[in-house]
XYZ file of C-alpha atoms in Angstrom:
440
model
C 0.000 0.000 0.000
C 1.428 3.351 -0.974
C 2.405 5.731 1.764
C 0.098 8.645 2.448
C 1.790 11.921 1.616
C 1.391 15.172 3.508
C -0.386 16.656 0.491
C -2.909 13.806 0.511
C -3.485 14.224 4.241
C -4.066 17.953 3.932
C -6.380 17.441 0.986
C -8.342 14.794 2.893
C -8.871 17.249 5.723
C -10.138 19.807 3.242
C -12.474 17.293 1.610
C -13.732 15.833 4.883
C -16.000 18.802 5.452
C -17.844 18.091 2.268
C -18.607 14.432 2.781
C -18.481 11.881 0.051
C -17.654 13.319 -3.350
C -20.346 12.691 -5.967
C -19.939 11.813 -9.622
C -20.656 15.459 -10.374
C -17.760 16.516 -8.161
C -15.502 14.068 -9.979
C -16.588 15.511 -13.320
C -15.826 19.046 -12.092
C -12.406 17.890 -10.900
C -11.725 16.349 -14.295
C -12.725 19.507 -16.177
C -10.740 21.798 -13.856
C -7.658 19.615 -14.147
C -7.794 19.305 -17.912
C -8.584 23.002 -18.354
C -5.477 23.966 -16.367
C -3.302 21.669 -18.492
C -4.709 22.949 -21.769
C -4.519 26.569 -20.638
C -0.784 26.081 -20.019
C -0.556 24.394 -23.393
C -2.273 27.196 -25.316
C -0.506 30.008 -23.489
C 2.794 28.557 -24.664
C 1.430 27.755 -28.141
C 0.219 31.313 -28.732
C 3.476 32.767 -27.429
C 5.419 30.459 -29.741
C 3.775 32.272 -32.664
C 3.560 35.932 -31.638
C 6.341 36.282 -29.044
C 9.241 33.823 -29.183
C 10.209 34.309 -32.858
C 10.885 37.980 -32.084
C 12.132 37.598 -28.520
C 14.273 34.463 -28.817
C 15.043 34.230 -32.551
C 15.314 37.860 -33.693
C 18.289 37.177 -35.974
C 16.167 35.031 -38.289
C 13.364 36.011 -40.633
C 9.868 35.558 -39.122
C 9.122 32.239 -40.871
C 12.390 30.588 -39.850
C 12.082 32.010 -36.340
C 8.585 30.534 -36.011
C 9.791 27.158 -37.289
C 12.551 27.159 -34.662
C 9.974 28.148 -32.068
C 7.813 25.178 -33.099
C 10.841 22.895 -32.725
C 11.058 23.903 -29.071
C 7.275 23.596 -28.827
C 7.610 19.906 -29.779
C 10.107 19.176 -26.984
C 7.334 18.921 -24.395
C 5.638 16.144 -26.350
C 8.902 14.228 -26.656
C 9.563 14.618 -22.914
C 6.024 13.692 -21.860
C 6.398 9.869 -22.084
C 9.562 10.090 -19.978
C 7.581 12.111 -17.449
C 5.017 9.338 -17.281
C 7.740 6.780 -16.549
C 9.203 8.966 -13.799
C 5.932 9.922 -12.132
C 4.408 6.464 -12.343
C 7.337 5.325 -10.184
C 6.591 8.158 -7.731
C 2.922 7.151 -7.776
C 3.731 3.550 -6.850
C 6.174 4.560 -4.133
C 4.531 7.571 -2.498
C 0.942 7.797 -3.700
C -1.059 9.751 -6.219
C -1.281 12.898 -4.134
C 2.516 13.171 -3.957
C 2.782 12.551 -7.687
C 0.253 15.239 -8.566
C 1.774 17.755 -6.163
C 5.300 17.304 -7.544
C 4.117 17.250 -11.158
C 2.001 20.391 -10.876
C 4.741 22.146 -8.909
C 7.168 21.340 -11.748
C 4.629 22.477 -14.314
C 4.001 25.745 -12.481
C 7.698 26.374 -11.934
C 8.525 25.758 -15.591
C 5.681 28.023 -16.680
C 6.688 30.866 -14.381
C 10.312 30.464 -15.465
C 9.185 31.253 -19.014
C 7.440 34.375 -17.719
C 10.797 35.651 -16.406
C 12.754 34.595 -19.494
C 15.197 37.233 -20.817
C 15.339 37.769 -24.553
C 18.083 36.987 -27.044
C 19.105 40.622 -26.955
C 19.852 40.323 -23.222
C 21.704 37.012 -22.872
C 22.190 35.744 -26.412
C 21.813 32.061 -27.268
C 21.441 31.176 -23.582
C 17.832 32.363 -23.889
C 17.172 29.585 -26.417
C 18.562 26.924 -24.073
C 16.609 28.261 -21.115
C 13.376 28.221 -23.115
C 14.085 24.660 -24.266
C 14.820 23.578 -20.679
C 11.582 25.114 -19.408
C 9.643 23.451 -22.219
C 11.147 20.059 -21.369
C 10.167 20.684 -17.741
C 6.590 21.329 -18.858
C 6.580 18.092 -20.829
C 7.924 16.006 -17.957
C 5.333 17.546 -15.653
C 2.474 16.874 -18.059
C 3.465 13.217 -17.994
C 2.856 13.269 -14.248
C -0.473 15.094 -14.250
C -2.399 11.967 -15.256
C -4.621 11.458 -12.223
C -6.846 8.616 -13.392
C -10.018 10.670 -12.991
C -11.098 10.098 -16.614
C -10.638 6.370 -15.983
C -12.696 6.657 -12.803
C -15.497 8.244 -14.795
C -15.239 5.542 -17.466
C -15.334 2.723 -14.919
C -18.482 4.120 -13.342
C -20.249 5.006 -16.580
C -23.548 3.210 -17.272
C -23.305 1.125 -20.431
C -25.766 3.337 -22.306
C -24.002 6.586 -21.320
C -20.343 5.776 -21.894
C -20.044 8.340 -24.672
C -21.384 11.095 -22.429
C -18.920 10.243 -19.674
C -16.036 9.952 -22.158
C -16.515 13.468 -23.519
C -16.356 15.216 -20.117
C -12.526 15.329 -19.828
C -12.245 16.690 -23.378
C -14.117 19.876 -22.496
C -10.943 21.205 -20.899
C -9.330 21.783 -24.317
C -11.716 24.384 -25.784
C -12.221 26.029 -22.387
C -8.458 26.395 -21.959
C -8.156 27.794 -25.485
C -10.937 30.337 -24.942
C -9.335 31.700 -21.777
C -5.811 31.773 -23.256
C -6.913 33.372 -26.540
C -9.029 36.003 -24.795
C -6.202 36.875 -22.419
C -3.634 37.303 -25.175
C -6.130 39.184 -27.368
C -6.718 41.653 -24.541
C -3.018 42.422 -24.064
C -2.262 42.555 -27.791
C -5.164 44.922 -28.439
C -4.492 47.266 -25.510
C -0.697 47.517 -25.481
C 1.774 48.914 -27.950
C 3.882 46.359 -29.802
C 6.952 47.318 -27.760
C 5.154 47.071 -24.413
C 3.583 43.753 -25.307
C 6.929 42.252 -26.329
C 8.674 43.732 -23.286
C 6.263 42.651 -20.542
C 2.641 42.194 -21.639
C 3.069 38.636 -22.916
C 4.387 37.506 -19.543
C 1.115 37.970 -17.630
C -0.694 34.942 -19.117
C 2.124 32.743 -17.814
C 1.604 34.107 -14.289
C -2.122 33.397 -14.645
C -1.250 29.839 -15.696
C 0.659 29.335 -12.461
C -2.308 30.557 -10.396
C -4.688 28.234 -12.257
C -2.337 25.311 -11.591
C -2.531 25.955 -7.852
C -6.342 25.940 -7.936
C -6.352 22.805 -10.085
C -3.983 21.020 -7.705
C -6.329 21.340 -4.721
C -9.397 20.562 -6.844
C -7.819 17.319 -8.030
C -6.335 16.321 -4.679
C -9.772 16.716 -3.132
C -11.008 14.035 -5.526
C -8.189 11.467 -5.509
C -8.449 10.856 -1.747
C -12.206 10.228 -1.753
C -13.425 6.845 -0.486
C -14.664 5.858 -3.970
C -11.357 6.594 -5.626
C -9.302 5.015 -2.856
C -11.395 1.838 -3.041
C -10.800 1.518 -6.776
C -7.128 2.289 -6.283
C -6.712 -0.373 -3.585
C -8.640 -3.018 -5.513
C -6.263 -2.675 -8.445
C -8.728 -1.175 -10.915
C -6.758 2.080 -10.936
C -3.463 0.728 -9.643
C -0.429 2.166 -11.469
C 1.179 -0.932 -12.968
C 4.745 -1.022 -14.215
C 5.009 0.376 -17.717
C 7.023 -2.640 -18.878
C 4.289 -4.997 -17.661
C 1.566 -2.849 -19.222
C 3.258 -2.806 -22.616
C 3.857 -6.557 -22.430
C 0.194 -7.217 -21.653
C -1.408 -4.434 -23.705
C 1.192 -3.574 -26.363
C -1.223 -4.014 -29.257
C -3.789 -1.754 -27.607
C -1.120 0.858 -26.912
C -0.080 0.978 -30.568
C -3.644 1.044 -31.893
C -4.659 3.586 -29.249
C -1.732 5.850 -30.171
C -2.732 6.006 -33.838
C -6.535 5.758 -33.654
C -7.038 9.424 -32.619
C -4.415 10.896 -35.005
C -7.055 12.539 -37.209
C -8.492 14.510 -34.297
C -5.065 15.303 -32.843
C -3.760 16.527 -36.202
C -6.885 18.647 -36.664
C -6.430 19.898 -33.092
C -3.357 21.888 -34.114
C -4.640 22.676 -37.572
C -7.414 24.800 -36.041
C -5.484 26.226 -33.088
C -1.737 26.825 -33.488
C -1.137 26.520 -37.227
C -3.799 28.969 -38.531
C -2.611 31.627 -36.088
C 0.937 31.244 -37.419
C -0.249 31.388 -41.032
C -2.376 34.496 -40.535
C 0.346 36.184 -38.474
C 3.098 35.455 -41.018
C 1.389 35.629 -44.399
C -1.348 38.244 -44.023
C -1.419 41.853 -42.922
C -3.916 41.174 -40.129
C -3.018 41.573 -36.473
C -3.174 38.585 -34.121
C -5.824 40.065 -31.790
C -8.644 39.718 -34.328
C -7.796 36.115 -35.159
C -7.442 35.207 -31.472
C -11.019 36.413 -30.991
C -12.118 34.263 -33.946
C -10.403 31.283 -32.284
C -12.118 31.912 -28.968
C -15.571 32.232 -30.561
C -15.010 29.159 -32.753
C -13.989 27.168 -29.688
C -17.518 27.693 -28.357
C -18.737 25.648 -31.331
C -16.125 23.070 -30.341
C -17.641 22.841 -26.860
C -21.066 22.257 -28.356
C -19.708 19.549 -30.671
C -17.899 17.788 -27.822
C -21.110 17.725 -25.789
C -23.029 16.427 -28.822
C -20.456 13.677 -29.370
C -21.565 12.009 -26.127
C -25.156 11.039 -26.975
C -24.168 10.541 -30.624
C -21.487 8.018 -29.631
C -23.942 6.242 -27.344
C -26.287 5.880 -30.300
C -23.877 4.795 -33.074
C -20.833 3.617 -31.094
C -17.612 5.441 -30.323
C -15.515 3.641 -32.916
C -18.091 4.336 -35.604
C -18.161 8.011 -34.646
C -14.360 8.252 -34.664
C -14.215 6.552 -38.075
C -16.951 8.753 -39.504
C -15.222 11.847 -38.128
C -11.948 10.765 -39.754
C -13.697 10.543 -43.131
C -15.216 13.991 -42.571
C -11.792 15.378 -41.609
C -10.282 13.853 -44.759
C -12.978 15.609 -46.799
C -12.385 18.854 -44.892
C -8.667 18.684 -45.724
C -9.531 19.029 -49.416
C -11.096 22.493 -49.151
C -9.802 23.771 -45.792
C -6.745 25.495 -47.328
C -8.954 27.550 -49.648
C -11.079 28.677 -46.689
C -8.092 29.726 -44.593
C -6.813 31.751 -47.537
C -10.234 33.321 -48.162
C -10.108 36.433 -46.007
C -12.096 37.111 -42.855
C -15.188 35.141 -43.912
C -13.116 32.203 -45.110
C -11.058 32.170 -41.914
C -14.198 32.203 -39.778
C -15.737 29.321 -41.765
C -12.477 27.378 -41.555
C -12.343 27.778 -37.786
C -16.026 27.043 -37.092
C -16.182 23.966 -39.338
C -12.822 22.793 -38.038
C -13.872 23.083 -34.406
C -17.155 21.270 -35.045
C -15.293 18.351 -36.631
C -12.677 18.517 -33.890
C -15.323 18.415 -31.171
C -17.055 15.363 -32.635
C -13.806 13.418 -33.029
C -11.764 14.698 -30.086
C -14.766 14.334 -27.783
C -14.552 10.541 -28.024
C -10.855 9.979 -28.779
C -9.897 9.278 -25.160
C -12.952 7.074 -24.627
C -11.989 4.769 -27.472
C -8.451 4.532 -26.123
C -9.477 3.799 -22.526
C -12.110 1.235 -23.461
C -9.491 -0.916 -25.188
C -7.623 -1.726 -21.978
C -8.381 -4.264 -19.316
C -9.376 -2.767 -15.978
C -6.044 -3.669 -14.416
C -3.968 -1.835 -17.012
C -6.401 0.965 -17.843
C -4.760 3.595 -15.614
C -1.191 3.147 -16.882
C -2.172 2.089 -20.403
C -4.335 5.157 -20.940
C -1.528 7.445 -19.746
C 1.104 5.876 -22.033
C -1.210 5.802 -25.029
C -2.230 9.413 -24.532
C 1.430 10.473 -24.371
C 2.284 8.654 -27.596
C -0.833 9.887 -29.407
C -0.051 13.500 -28.519
C 3.591 13.081 -29.544
C 2.884 11.484 -32.936
C -0.337 13.290 -33.719
C 0.121 16.744 -32.251
C 3.668 17.444 -31.115
C 5.118 18.075 -34.556
C 1.887 19.106 -36.282
C 2.454 22.913 -36.207
C 6.058 22.492 -37.360
C 5.181 20.074 -40.161
C 2.125 22.031 -41.333
C 3.937 25.406 -41.393
C 7.018 23.908 -43.036
C 4.893 22.339 -45.764
C 2.658 25.391 -46.225
C 5.600 27.800 -46.240
C 7.341 25.855 -49.009
C 4.510 24.346 -51.036
C 1.439 26.406 -50.165
C -1.586 25.773 -47.969
C -2.659 22.748 -50.007
C 0.317 20.861 -48.551
C -0.977 21.507 -45.023
C -4.257 19.946 -46.125
C -2.323 16.868 -47.251
C -0.797 16.604 -43.782
C -4.267 16.634 -42.245
C -5.349 13.969 -44.735
C -2.482 11.722 -43.602
C -3.742 11.932 -40.002
C -7.216 10.860 -41.086
C -5.714 7.938 -43.021
C -3.800 6.785 -39.914
C -6.994 6.842 -37.849
C -8.937 4.805 -40.396
C -6.090 2.287 -40.686
C -5.827 1.879 -36.902
C -9.588 1.411 -36.567
C -9.583 -1.120 -39.409
C -6.810 -3.133 -37.736
C -8.647 -2.957 -34.420
C -11.860 -4.100 -36.063
C -10.178 -7.228 -37.441
C -9.517 -8.570 -33.963
C -11.865 -11.243 -32.632
C -14.767 -9.629 -30.789
C -13.805 -11.505 -27.631
C -10.462 -9.676 -27.557
C -12.043 -6.224 -27.641
C -13.635 -4.345 -24.795
C -17.273 -3.226 -25.209
C -17.707 -0.046 -27.219
């Protein structure tokens, strides 16, 4: 039995005044936790487009500087699986509360370190290394923020409402984007270019640290509840060794890593990449497009919510496959929309977020349902790390590199490749004997 950490004890005292935590409380904890992670993610992503090319790579032209910035952006996704290995060991030795506390402390520290980062003009190339180090710290920390709450929701979901329960954790992505985009839009619109580059961009990183603190206590309050502890002790949410999980569930890990690639590729194609394209290749300021992103994300929230009952009606795998086909179709005309002025950009973002919501809303549910109960906690964490690395980590870099050299149509081809990977993974999964697959 894992030792009880001081953080867990303090959190239990806080939660004891509220009695047993309900399923609704668990859902709130999931949304708060995921929103904090995605807010950190989008704060860095937006800064990698409108801040770091000028602050850290001023000796290069804007396109090359942004490409270098996206290279550092990808480091977190490469580091994330290593973070899972490290923090799973901490989880087994000291408990989930200790793991979450250390991981979120590292995440907050790395985020605040970026807020204090000097520019290239102050310390030269050292600024690049410091930014890369902070980004790796964020990635390691994100590997440790897996708390098992989505798995807890999945394990307690009624058979006819699994899609609804699966979409709840995904709501954190558009909520985090809305807050991050609105915050940056406010500072960009109300500060001069010099003031924004000197100090205005740093405030969202301080806000990210504050949100992490709130999220830490919200999540700790959940993980020490009697329901969660019972599942943890019975082995249903026990962190198993990664080597044992891969040995037992290797096929599911591989399929789970590639099944959501269409939604993960689209994820960056409607968030980070279009901002970089508009910022680099049009005469429009970033504030207007950030507002378009925030408004479009509201459609994404609606689509994620709709994906729940829709998946319960047609099946999650069927919905993910159908969404992949729709995304493949979207890739054929999306470049023309993005290059079609304000109206075209708005249509691109709204349609993209609707498709993203339908597919992304169920991507984690399909992954988690493939694992046995014993390996679901660790297997879901590993698979999520790999899916984000392959499907999202290099997406902005690849899409901008292709679009910058061959035009927007090449970025559409990249999105098409993600849809093809999803359909292939689902086809391979569907060829397994029904007895080997978990219920949809």
